[in-house]
Structure formats: structure tokens, C-alpha cells
Short mmCIF file of N, CA and C in Angstrom, two decimals:
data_model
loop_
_atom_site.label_atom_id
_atom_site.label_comp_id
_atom_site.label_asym_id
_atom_site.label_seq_id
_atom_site.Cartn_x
_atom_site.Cartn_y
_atom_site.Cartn_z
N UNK A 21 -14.22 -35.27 21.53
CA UNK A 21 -14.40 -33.83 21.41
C UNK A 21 -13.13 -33.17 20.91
N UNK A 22 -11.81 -33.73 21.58
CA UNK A 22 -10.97 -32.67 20.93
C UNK A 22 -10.57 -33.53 19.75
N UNK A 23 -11.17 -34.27 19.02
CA UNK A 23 -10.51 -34.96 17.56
C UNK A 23 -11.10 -34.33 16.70
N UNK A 24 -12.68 -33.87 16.99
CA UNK A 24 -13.50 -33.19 16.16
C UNK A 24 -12.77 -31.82 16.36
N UNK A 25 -12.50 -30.96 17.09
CA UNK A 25 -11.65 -29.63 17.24
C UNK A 25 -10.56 -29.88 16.57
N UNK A 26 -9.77 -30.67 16.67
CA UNK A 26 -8.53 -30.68 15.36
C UNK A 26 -9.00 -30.99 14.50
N UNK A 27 -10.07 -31.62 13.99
CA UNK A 27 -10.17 -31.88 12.42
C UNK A 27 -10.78 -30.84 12.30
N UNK A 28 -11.75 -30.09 13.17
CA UNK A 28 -11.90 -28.65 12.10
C UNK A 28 -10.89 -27.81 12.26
N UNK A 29 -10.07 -27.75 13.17
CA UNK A 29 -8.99 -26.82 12.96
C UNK A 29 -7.82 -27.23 12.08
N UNK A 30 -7.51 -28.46 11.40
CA UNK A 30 -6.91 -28.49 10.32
C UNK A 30 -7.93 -28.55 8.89
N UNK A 31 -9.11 -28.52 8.63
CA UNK A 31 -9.80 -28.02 7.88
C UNK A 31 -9.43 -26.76 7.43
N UNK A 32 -9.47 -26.11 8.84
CA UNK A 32 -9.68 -24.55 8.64
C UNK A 32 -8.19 -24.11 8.47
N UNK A 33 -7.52 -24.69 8.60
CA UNK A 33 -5.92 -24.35 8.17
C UNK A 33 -5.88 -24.58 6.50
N UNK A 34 -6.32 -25.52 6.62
CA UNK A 34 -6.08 -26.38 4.96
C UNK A 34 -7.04 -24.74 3.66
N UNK A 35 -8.26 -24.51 4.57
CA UNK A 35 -9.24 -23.48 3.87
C UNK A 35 -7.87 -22.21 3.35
N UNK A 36 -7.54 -21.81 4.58
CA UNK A 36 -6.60 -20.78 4.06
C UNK A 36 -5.44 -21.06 3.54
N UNK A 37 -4.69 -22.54 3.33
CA UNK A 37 -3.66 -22.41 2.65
C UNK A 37 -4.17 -22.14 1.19
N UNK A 38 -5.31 -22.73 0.81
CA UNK A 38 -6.11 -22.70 -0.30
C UNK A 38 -6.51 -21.36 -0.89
N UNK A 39 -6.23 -20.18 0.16
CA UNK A 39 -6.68 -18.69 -0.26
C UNK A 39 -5.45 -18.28 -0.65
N UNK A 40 -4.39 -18.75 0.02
CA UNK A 40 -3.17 -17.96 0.00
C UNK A 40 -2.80 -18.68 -1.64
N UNK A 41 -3.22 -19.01 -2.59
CA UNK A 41 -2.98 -19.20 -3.99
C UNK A 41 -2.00 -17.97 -4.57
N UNK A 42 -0.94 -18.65 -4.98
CA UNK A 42 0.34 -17.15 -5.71
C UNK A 42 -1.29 -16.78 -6.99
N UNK A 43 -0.35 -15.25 -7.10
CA UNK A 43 -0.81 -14.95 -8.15
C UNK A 43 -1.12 -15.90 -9.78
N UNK A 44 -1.62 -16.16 -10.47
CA UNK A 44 -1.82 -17.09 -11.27
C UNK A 44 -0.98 -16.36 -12.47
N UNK A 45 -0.96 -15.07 -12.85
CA UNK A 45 -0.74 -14.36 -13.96
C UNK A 45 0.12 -13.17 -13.50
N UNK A 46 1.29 -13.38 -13.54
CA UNK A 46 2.33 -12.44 -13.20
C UNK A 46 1.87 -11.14 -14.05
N UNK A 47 1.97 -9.60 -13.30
CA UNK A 47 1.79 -8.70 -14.01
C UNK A 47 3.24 -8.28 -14.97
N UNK A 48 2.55 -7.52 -16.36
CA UNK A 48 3.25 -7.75 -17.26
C UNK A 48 3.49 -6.33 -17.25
N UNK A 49 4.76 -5.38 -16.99
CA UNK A 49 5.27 -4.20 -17.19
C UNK A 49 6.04 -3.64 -18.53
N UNK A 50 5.41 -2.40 -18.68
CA UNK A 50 5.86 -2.00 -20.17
C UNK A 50 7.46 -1.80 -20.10
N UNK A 51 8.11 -1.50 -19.15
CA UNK A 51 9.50 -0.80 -19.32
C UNK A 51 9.88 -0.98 -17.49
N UNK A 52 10.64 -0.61 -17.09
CA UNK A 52 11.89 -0.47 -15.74
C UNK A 52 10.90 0.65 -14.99
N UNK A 53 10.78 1.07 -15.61
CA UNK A 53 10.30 2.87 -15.35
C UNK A 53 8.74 2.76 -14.73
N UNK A 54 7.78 1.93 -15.54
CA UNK A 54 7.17 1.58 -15.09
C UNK A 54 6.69 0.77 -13.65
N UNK A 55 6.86 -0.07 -14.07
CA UNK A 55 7.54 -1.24 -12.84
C UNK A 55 7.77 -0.89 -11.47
N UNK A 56 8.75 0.52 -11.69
CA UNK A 56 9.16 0.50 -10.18
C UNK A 56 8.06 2.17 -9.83
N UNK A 57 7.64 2.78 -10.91
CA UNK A 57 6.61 3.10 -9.92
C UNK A 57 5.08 2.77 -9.71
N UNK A 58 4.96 1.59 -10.36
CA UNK A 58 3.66 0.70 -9.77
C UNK A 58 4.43 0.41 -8.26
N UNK A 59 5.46 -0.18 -8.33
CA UNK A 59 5.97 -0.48 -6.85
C UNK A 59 5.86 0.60 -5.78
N UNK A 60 6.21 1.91 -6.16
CA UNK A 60 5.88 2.93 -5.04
C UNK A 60 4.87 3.07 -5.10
N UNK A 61 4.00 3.36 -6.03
CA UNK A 61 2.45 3.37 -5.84
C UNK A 61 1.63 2.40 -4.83
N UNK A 62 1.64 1.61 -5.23
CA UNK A 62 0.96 0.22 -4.17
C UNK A 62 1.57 -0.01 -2.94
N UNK A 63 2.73 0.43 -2.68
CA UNK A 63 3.46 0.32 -1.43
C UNK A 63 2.91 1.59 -0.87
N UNK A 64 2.48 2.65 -1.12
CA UNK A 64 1.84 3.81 -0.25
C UNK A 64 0.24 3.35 -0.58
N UNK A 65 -0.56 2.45 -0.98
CA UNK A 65 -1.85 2.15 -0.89
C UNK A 65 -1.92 0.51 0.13
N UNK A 66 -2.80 0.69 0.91
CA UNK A 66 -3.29 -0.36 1.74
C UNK A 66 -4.43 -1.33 1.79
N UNK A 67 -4.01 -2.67 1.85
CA UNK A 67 -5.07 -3.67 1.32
C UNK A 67 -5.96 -3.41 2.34
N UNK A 68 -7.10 -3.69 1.30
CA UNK A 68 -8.89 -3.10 2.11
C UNK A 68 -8.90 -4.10 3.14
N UNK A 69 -8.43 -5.52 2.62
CA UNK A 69 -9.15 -6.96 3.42
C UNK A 69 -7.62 -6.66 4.44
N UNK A 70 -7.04 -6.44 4.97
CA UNK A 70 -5.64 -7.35 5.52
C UNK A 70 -5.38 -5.82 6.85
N UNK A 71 -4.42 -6.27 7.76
CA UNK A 71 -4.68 -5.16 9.04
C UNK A 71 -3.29 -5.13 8.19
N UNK A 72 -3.16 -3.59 8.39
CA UNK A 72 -2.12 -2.82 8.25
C UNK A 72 -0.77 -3.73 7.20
N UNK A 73 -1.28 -3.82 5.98
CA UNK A 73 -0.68 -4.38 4.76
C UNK A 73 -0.71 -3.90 4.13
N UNK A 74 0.11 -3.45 2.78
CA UNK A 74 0.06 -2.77 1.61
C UNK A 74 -0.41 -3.42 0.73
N UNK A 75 -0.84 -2.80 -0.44
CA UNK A 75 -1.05 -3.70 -1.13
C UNK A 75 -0.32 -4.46 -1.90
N UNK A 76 1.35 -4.32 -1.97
CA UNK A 76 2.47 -4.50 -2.24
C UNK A 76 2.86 -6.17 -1.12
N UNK A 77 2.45 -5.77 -0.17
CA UNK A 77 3.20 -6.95 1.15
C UNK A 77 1.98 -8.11 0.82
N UNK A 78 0.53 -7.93 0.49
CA UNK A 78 -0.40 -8.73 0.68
C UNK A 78 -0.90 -9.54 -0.19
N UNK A 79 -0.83 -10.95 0.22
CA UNK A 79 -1.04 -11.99 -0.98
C UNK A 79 -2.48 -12.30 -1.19
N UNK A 80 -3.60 -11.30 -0.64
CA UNK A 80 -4.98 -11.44 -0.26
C UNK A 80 -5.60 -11.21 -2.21
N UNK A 81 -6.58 -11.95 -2.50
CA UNK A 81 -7.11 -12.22 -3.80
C UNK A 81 -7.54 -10.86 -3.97
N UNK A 82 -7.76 -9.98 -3.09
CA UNK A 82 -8.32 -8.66 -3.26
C UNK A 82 -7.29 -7.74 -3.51
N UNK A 83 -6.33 -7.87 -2.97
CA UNK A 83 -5.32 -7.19 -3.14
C UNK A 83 -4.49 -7.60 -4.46
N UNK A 84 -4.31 -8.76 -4.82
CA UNK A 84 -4.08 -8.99 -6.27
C UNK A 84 -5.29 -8.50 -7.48
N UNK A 85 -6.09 -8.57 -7.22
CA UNK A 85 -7.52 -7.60 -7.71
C UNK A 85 -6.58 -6.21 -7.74
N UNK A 86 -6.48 -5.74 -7.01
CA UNK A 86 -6.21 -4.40 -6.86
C UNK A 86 -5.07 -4.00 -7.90
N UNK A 87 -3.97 -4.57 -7.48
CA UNK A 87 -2.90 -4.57 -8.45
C UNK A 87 -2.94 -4.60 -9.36
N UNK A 88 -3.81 -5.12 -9.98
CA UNK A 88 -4.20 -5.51 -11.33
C UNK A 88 -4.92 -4.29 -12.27
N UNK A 89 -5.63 -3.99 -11.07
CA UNK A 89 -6.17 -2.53 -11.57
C UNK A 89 -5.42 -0.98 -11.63
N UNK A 90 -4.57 -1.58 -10.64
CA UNK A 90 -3.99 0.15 -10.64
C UNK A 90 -3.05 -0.20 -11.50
N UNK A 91 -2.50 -1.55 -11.80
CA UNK A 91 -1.63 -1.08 -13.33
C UNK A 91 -2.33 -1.53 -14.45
N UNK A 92 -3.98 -1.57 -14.60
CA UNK A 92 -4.63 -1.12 -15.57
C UNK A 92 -4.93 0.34 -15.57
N UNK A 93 -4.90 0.85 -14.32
CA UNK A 93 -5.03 2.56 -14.52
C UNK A 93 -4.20 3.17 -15.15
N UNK A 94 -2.60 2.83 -14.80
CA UNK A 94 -1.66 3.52 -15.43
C UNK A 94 -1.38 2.72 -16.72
N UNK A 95 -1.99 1.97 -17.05
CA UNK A 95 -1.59 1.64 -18.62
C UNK A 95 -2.88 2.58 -19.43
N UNK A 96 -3.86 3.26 -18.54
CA UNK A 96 -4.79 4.24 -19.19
C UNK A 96 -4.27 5.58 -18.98
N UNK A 97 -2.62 5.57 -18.79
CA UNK A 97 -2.39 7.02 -18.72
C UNK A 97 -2.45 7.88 -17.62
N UNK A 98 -2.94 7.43 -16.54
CA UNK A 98 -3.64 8.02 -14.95
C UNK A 98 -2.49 8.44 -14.08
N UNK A 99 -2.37 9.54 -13.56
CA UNK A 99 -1.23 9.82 -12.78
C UNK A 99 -1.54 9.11 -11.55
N UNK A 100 -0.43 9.10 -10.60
CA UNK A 100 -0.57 8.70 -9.08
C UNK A 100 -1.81 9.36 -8.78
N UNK A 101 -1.53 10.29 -8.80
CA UNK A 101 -3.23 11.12 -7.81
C UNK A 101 -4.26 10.67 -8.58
N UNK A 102 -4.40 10.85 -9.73
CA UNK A 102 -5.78 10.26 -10.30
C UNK A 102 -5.81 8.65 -9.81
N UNK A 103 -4.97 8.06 -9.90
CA UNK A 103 -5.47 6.45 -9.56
C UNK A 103 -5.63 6.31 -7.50
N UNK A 104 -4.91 7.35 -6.66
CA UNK A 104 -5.65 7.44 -5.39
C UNK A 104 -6.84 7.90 -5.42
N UNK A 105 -7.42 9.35 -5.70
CA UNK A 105 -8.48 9.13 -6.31
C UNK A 105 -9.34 8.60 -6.66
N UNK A 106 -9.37 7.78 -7.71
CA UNK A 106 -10.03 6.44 -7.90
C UNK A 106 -10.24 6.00 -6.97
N UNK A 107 -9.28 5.62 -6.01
CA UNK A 107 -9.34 4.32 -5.19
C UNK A 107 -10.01 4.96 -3.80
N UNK A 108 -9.65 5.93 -3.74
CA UNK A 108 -10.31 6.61 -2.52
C UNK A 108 -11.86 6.77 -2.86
N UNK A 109 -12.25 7.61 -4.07
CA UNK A 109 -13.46 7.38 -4.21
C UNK A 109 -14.57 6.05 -3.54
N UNK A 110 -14.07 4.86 -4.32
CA UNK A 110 -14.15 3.39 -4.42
C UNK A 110 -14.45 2.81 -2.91
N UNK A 111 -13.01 2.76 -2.19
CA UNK A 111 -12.68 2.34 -0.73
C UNK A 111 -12.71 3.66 0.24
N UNK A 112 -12.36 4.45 0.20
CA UNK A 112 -12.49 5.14 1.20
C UNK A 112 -10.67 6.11 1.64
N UNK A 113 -10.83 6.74 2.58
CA UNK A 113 -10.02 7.30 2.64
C UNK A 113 -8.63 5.87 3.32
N UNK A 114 -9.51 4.87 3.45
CA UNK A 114 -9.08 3.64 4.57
C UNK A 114 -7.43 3.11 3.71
N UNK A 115 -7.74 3.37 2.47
CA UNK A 115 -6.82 2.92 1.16
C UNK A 115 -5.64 3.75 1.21
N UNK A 116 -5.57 4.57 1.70
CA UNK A 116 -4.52 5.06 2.17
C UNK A 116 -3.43 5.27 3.00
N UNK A 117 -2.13 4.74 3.45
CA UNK A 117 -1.37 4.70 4.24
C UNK A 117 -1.30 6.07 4.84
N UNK A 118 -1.10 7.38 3.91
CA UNK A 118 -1.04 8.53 4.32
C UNK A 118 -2.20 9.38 4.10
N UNK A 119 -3.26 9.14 4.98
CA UNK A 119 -4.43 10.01 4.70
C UNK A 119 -4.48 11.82 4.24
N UNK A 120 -5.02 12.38 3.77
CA UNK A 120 -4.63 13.64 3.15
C UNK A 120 -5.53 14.22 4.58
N UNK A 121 -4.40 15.32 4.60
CA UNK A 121 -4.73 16.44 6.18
C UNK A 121 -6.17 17.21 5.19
N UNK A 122 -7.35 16.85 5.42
CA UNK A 122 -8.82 17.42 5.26
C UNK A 122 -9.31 17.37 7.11
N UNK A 123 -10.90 18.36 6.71
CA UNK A 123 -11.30 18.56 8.17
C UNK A 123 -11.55 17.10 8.54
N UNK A 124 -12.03 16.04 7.68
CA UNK A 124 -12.36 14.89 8.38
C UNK A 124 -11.30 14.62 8.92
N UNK A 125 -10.06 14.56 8.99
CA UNK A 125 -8.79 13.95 9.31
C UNK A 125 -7.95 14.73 10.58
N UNK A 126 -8.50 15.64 10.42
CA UNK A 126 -7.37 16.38 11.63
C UNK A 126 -7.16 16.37 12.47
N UNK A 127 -8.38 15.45 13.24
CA UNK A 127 -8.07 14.64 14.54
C UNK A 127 -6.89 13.32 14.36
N UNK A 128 -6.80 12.76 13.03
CA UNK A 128 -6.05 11.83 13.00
C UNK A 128 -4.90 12.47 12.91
N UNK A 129 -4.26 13.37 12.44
CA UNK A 129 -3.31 14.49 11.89
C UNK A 129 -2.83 15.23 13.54
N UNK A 130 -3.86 15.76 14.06
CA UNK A 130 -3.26 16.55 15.18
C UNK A 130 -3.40 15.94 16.35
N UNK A 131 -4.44 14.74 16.35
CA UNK A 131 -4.82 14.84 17.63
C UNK A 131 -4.07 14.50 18.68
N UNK A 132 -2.61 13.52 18.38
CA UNK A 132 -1.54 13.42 19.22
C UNK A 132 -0.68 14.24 19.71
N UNK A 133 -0.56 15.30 19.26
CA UNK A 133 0.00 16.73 19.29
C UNK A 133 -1.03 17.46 20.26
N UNK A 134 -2.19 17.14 20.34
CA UNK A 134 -2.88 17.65 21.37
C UNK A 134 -3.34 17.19 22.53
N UNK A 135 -3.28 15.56 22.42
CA UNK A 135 -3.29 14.75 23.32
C UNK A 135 -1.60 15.38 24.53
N UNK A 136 -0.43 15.27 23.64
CA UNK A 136 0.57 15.39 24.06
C UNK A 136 0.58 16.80 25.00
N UNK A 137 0.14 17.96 24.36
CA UNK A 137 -0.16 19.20 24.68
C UNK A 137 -0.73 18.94 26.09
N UNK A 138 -2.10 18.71 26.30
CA UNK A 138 -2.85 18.48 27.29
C UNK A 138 -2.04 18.03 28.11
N UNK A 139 -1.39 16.92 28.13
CA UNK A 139 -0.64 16.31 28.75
C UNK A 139 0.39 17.19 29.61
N UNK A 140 1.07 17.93 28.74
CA UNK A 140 2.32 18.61 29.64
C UNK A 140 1.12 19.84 30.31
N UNK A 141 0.24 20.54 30.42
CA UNK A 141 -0.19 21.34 30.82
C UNK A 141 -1.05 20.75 31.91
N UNK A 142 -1.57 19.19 31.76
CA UNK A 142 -1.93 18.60 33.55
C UNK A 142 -0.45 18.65 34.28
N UNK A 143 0.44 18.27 33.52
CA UNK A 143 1.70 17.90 34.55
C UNK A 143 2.54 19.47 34.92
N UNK A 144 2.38 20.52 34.37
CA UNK A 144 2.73 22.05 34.53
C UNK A 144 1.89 22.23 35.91
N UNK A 145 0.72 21.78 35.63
CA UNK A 145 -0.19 22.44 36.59
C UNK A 145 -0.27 21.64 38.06
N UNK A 146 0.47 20.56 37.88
CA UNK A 146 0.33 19.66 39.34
C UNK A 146 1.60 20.05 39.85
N UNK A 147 3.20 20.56 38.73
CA UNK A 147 4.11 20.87 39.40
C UNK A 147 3.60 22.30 39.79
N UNK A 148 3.08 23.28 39.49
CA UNK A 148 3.01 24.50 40.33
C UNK A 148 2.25 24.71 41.15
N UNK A 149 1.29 23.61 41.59
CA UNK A 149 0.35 23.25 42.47
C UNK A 149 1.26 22.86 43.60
N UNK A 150 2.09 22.02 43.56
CA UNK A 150 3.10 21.17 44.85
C UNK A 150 3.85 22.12 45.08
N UNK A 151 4.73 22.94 43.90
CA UNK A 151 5.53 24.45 44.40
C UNK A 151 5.07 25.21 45.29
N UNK A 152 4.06 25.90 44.82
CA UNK A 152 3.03 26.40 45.64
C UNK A 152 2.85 25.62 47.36
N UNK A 153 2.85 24.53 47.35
CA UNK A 153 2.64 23.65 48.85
C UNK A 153 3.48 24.31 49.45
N UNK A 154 4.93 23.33 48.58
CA UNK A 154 5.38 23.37 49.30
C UNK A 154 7.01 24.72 50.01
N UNK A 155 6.34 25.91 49.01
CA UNK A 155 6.50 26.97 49.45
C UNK A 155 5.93 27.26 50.67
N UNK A 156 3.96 27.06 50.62
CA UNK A 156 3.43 27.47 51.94
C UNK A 156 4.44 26.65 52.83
N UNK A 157 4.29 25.46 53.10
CA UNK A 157 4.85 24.56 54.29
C UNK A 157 6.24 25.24 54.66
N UNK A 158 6.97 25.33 54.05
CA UNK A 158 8.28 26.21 54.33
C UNK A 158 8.15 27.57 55.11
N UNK A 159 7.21 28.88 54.82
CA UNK A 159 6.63 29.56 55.40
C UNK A 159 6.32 29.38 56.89
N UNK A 160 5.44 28.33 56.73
CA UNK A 160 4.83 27.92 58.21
C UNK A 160 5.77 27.05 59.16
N UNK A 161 7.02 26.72 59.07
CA UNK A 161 8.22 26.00 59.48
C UNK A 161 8.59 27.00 60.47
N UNK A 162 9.29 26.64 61.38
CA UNK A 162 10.32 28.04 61.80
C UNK A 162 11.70 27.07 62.65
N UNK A 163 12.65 27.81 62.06
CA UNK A 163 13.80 26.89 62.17
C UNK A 163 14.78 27.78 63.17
#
């Protein structure tokens, strides 16, 4: 039993060294200028397949897909926003490291700020609750 569990678990190792394939076709940049802002570009967009990866950090076939496209966008002329855009259309707002503050979002945007809020106003209200005590108790003392 456990020989069959290691041979599929080095199977299944062997499967993904087999995904992790380098890029086959290095992307080809017109100029310096270019280049480095495909690099900021894709470093503020996030691979669809991979937890919290850019598409810059991620060696995922999808994410080389991707790359491929957003510097086919800007070899069509496409500013940054038009090629998020695109991609947001496409994937979702998910493609984004920095989601844009819309009503769908403003729970993601505020809601720690209100979580936090709430927070100091239970703990306001339990210290002037015990003040309150222990004012009465002092009252009712006699020294």
C-alpha cells in the first residue's frame, strides 16, 4: 500500500515538473521603454490560475498565455487602462491586484475601516460601562 502511494505521489510530482515547462519563446521587446513597462503592467495584474501571483512571478502556462497577450495589446497601441480593461472584461475584476473602489468593491475597500470602527466603539462602550460600575461601587463604599 504505501509503494503504490509513492509511486503515485512521484507520478504526481513528475506531472507538475512537466507543467512547470520555461517559457519556450522568450518575449521579444521593441525598445527599453517598452520592456519595462510591460514589467509594471503585469506586475500590478494577477495570474487567474495561481493564489496570490502576478502575472510577472508565475510560471503557470496561463499566465505565459497572458503575457503574451498583453504585450500583443500594447504592440496594438493599447494604453495600461485599455489592456486592464480588456482583461477585466475577460477575467473579472479577480485580475487585478488593485481592484478599482466601485459599489461592488467597497466592502473590500472599507470594510476594514469599519470592521476596525465597530471595534473601538464595543471596546468604548465596555470601558464606560465598568466606569460607570465602578463609580457606583465607590459610592456605595464608606470609608
Amino acid at each position: 500500500m504505501n509503494r503504490l502511494l509513492l509511486a503515485m505521489l512521484l507520478s504526481f510530482a513528475s506531472m507538475l515538473a512537466l507543467a512547470q515547462v520555461a517559457d519556450p519563446a522568450p518575449l521579444q521587446f521593441r525598445d527599453r521603454v517598452e520592456e519595462t513597462r510591460f514589467h509594471a503592467l503585469v506586475s500590478e495584474l494577477r495570474c487567474v490560475m495561481c493564489q496570490n501571483q502576478s502575472l510577472a512571478d508565475s510560471n503557470a502556462m496561463v499566465a505565459q498565455d497572458l503575457r503574451r497577450e498583453v504585450l500583443e495589446l500594447m504592440h496594438q497601441g493599447r494604453t495600461d487602462a485599455q489592456i486592464e480593461d480588456y482583461l477585466v472584461a475577460r477575467y473579472g475584476e479577480f485580475v487585478l491586484y488593485k481592484p478599482r473602489v466601485e459599489a461592488s468593491t467597497w466592502l473590500l475597500w472599507f470594510g476594514p475601516a469599519l470592521v476596525l470602527l465597530a471595534g473601538a466603539a464595543v471596546v468604548m462602550a465596555i470601558v464606560r460601562r465598568r466606569s460607570r460600575a465602578a463609580v457606583a461601587n465607590d459610592e456605595t463604599q464608606e470609608w
